[in-house]
Every structure is written in C-alpha cells, then in structure tokens.
Tab-separated table of C-alpha atoms in Angstrom:
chain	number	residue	atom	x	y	z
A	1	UNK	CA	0.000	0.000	0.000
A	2	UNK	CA	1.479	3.007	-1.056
A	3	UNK	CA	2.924	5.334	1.618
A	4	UNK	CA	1.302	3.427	4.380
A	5	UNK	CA	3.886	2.899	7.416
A	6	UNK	CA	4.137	1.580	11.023
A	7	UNK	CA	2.695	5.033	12.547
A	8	UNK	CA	-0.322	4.462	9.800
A	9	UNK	CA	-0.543	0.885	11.266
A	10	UNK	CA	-1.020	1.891	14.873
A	11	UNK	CA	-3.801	4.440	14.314
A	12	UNK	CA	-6.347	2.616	12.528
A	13	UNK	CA	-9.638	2.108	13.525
A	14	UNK	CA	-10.860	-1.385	13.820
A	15	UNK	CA	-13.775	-3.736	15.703
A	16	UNK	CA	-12.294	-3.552	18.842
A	17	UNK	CA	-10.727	-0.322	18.799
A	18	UNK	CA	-13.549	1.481	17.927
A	19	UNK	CA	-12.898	5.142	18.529
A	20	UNK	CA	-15.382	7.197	16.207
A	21	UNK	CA	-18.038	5.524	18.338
A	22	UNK	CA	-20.060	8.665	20.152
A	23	UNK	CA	-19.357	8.543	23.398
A	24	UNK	CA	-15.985	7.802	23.424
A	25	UNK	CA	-15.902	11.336	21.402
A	26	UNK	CA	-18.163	12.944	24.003
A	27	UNK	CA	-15.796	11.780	26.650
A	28	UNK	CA	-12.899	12.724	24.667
A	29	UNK	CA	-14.161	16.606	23.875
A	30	UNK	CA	-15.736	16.504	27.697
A	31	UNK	CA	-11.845	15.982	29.274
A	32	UNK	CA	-10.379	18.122	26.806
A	33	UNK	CA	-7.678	15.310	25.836
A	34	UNK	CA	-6.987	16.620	23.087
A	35	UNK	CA	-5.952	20.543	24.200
A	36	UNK	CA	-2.807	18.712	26.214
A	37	UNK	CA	0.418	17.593	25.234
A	38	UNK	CA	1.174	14.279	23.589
A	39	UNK	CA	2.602	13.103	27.563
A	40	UNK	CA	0.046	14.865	29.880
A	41	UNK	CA	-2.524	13.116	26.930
A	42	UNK	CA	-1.491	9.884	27.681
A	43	UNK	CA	-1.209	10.400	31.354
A	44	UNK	CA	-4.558	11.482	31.942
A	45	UNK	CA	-6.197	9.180	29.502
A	46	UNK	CA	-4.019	6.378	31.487
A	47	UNK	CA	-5.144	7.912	35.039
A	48	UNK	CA	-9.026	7.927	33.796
A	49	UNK	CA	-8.915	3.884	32.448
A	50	UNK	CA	-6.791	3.120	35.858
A	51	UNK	CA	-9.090	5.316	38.185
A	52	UNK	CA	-12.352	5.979	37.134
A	53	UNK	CA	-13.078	2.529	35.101
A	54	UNK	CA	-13.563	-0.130	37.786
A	55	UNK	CA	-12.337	-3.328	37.986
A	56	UNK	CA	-14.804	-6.491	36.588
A	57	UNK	CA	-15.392	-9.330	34.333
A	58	UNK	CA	-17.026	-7.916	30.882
A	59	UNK	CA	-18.754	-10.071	28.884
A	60	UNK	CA	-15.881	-11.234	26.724
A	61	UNK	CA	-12.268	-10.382	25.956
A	62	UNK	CA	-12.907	-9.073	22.694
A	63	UNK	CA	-15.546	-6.322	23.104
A	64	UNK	CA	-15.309	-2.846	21.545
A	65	UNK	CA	-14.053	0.000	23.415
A	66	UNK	CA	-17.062	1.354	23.573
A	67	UNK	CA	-18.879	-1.450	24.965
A	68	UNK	CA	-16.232	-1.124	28.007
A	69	UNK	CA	-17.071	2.553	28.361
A	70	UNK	CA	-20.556	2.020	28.358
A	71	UNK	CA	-20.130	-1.109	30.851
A	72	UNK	CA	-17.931	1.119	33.376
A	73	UNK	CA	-16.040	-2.104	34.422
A	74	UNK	CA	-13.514	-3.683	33.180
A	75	UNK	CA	-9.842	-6.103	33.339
A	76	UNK	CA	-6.446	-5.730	32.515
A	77	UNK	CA	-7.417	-6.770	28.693
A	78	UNK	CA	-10.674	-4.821	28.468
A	79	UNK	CA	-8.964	-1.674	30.002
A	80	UNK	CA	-6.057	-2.565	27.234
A	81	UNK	CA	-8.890	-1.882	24.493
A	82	UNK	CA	-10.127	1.307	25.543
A	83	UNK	CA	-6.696	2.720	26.617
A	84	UNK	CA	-5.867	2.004	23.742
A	85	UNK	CA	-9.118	3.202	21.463
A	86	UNK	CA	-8.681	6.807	23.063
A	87	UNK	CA	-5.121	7.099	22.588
A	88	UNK	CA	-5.909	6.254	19.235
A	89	UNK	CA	-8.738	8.576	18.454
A	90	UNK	CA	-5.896	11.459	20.321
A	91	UNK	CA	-3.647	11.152	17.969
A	92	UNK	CA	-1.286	9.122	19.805
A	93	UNK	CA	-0.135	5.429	17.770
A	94	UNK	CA	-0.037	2.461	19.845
A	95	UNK	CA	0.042	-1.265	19.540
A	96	UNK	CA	-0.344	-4.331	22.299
A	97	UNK	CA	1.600	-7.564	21.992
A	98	UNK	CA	-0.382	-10.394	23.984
A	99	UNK	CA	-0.790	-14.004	23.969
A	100	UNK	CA	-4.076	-16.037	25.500
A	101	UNK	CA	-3.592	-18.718	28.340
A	102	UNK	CA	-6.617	-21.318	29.695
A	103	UNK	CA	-7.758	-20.274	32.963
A	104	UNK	CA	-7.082	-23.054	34.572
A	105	UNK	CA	-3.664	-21.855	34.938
A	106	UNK	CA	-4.884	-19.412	37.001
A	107	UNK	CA	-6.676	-21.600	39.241
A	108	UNK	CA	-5.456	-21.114	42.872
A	109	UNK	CA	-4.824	-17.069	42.485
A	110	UNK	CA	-8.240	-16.775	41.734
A	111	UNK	CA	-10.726	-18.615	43.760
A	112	UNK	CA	-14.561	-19.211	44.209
A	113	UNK	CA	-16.931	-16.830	42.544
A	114	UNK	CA	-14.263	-14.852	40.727
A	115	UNK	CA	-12.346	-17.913	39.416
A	116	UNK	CA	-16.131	-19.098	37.940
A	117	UNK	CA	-17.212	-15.616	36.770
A	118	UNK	CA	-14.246	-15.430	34.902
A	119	UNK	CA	-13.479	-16.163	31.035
A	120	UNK	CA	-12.394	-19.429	29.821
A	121	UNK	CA	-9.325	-17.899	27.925
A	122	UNK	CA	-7.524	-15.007	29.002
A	123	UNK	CA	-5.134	-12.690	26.176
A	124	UNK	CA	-2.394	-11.963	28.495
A	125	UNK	CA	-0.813	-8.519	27.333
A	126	UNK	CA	3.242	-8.850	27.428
C-alpha cells in the first residue's frame, strides 16, 4: 500500500478499537484530551482507564471499546482496548503484543466466585 507505514498501522480504527463511536468522542471533547500535550494526553487518559473505570469481568475479551465505556467495568485486557481506542482517536499510535492462556492456569490465584465468573481464555498482554 502506497505510503502506508508503522505510525499508519497503529492508528487505525478497527472492531475492537472502535474510537469514532459517540461517546468515546463525548468523553474525549468533555476531558479536553486533546488541548494537552502528547505526555500529559497519555497520562490522563491512562489515570481515567486506571481510576475511574472499575475493575470487573465484561462479557468477553474481545468487546469494543465502547462497549467497556458504556459497561464502566472492566480487566487488565478490556482496560487494554479502551486505553488504547482513546489514545488512538488522540492522535497518539499504539500497539499491544499479547498471547491467551486457559484459565485453569490461574486456578489457585483466583478462587470461588471470581475464578467461575471469569473467562475461559484469558489474552495476556506482554
């Protein structure tokens, strides 16, 4: 593809990562994002996935960012996608690498209801 490159790669839109979506915009324009610099950008959009998205179970692994805004929960790999949808739609490229494990490897550090409630496969981000 003709002067597509790397940066072009990591700003794309795509199921998961899906950034035009209109609340991630409102949320985006609401913060004012976009007025900061490219660090104090990624800071605060890291501080708001961190602190002000809780921690739970979504549905699945491979919901769209905006289904883990809406939800206002989510894991390490659901908190991945949306950190990663809003730096996106700010201007700033990113990528994940990841691989998936079963759970039952996880079986012991997770327990009970949480270790039930929990997804079958997990993409571990690395």
């Amino acid at each position: 593809m003709k002067g597509y490159n790397e940066v072009d790669r990591y700003m794309q839109e795509t199921n998961m990562l899906d950034y035009s979506d209109a609340q991630i915009q409102k949320l985006i324009q609401n913060r004012g994002w976009l007025e900061l610099s490219d660090f104090d950008r990624i800071k605060a959009i890291y501080n708001y996935v961190r602190d002000e998205i809780l921690f739970g179970y979504n549905i699945d692994d491979s919901i769209p960012a905006s289904k883990v805004l809406a939800d206002g929960y989510g894991q390490c790999n659901t908190k991945g996608t949306l950190f990663m949808a809003l730096l996106r739609a700010c201007n700033i490229p990113c990528r994940v690498h990841g691989f998936t494990i079963d759970k039952k490897l996880q079986k012991g550090a997770m327990t009970g209801l949480v270790y039930r409630s929990a997804p079958r496969m997990y993409y571990i981000v690395g």
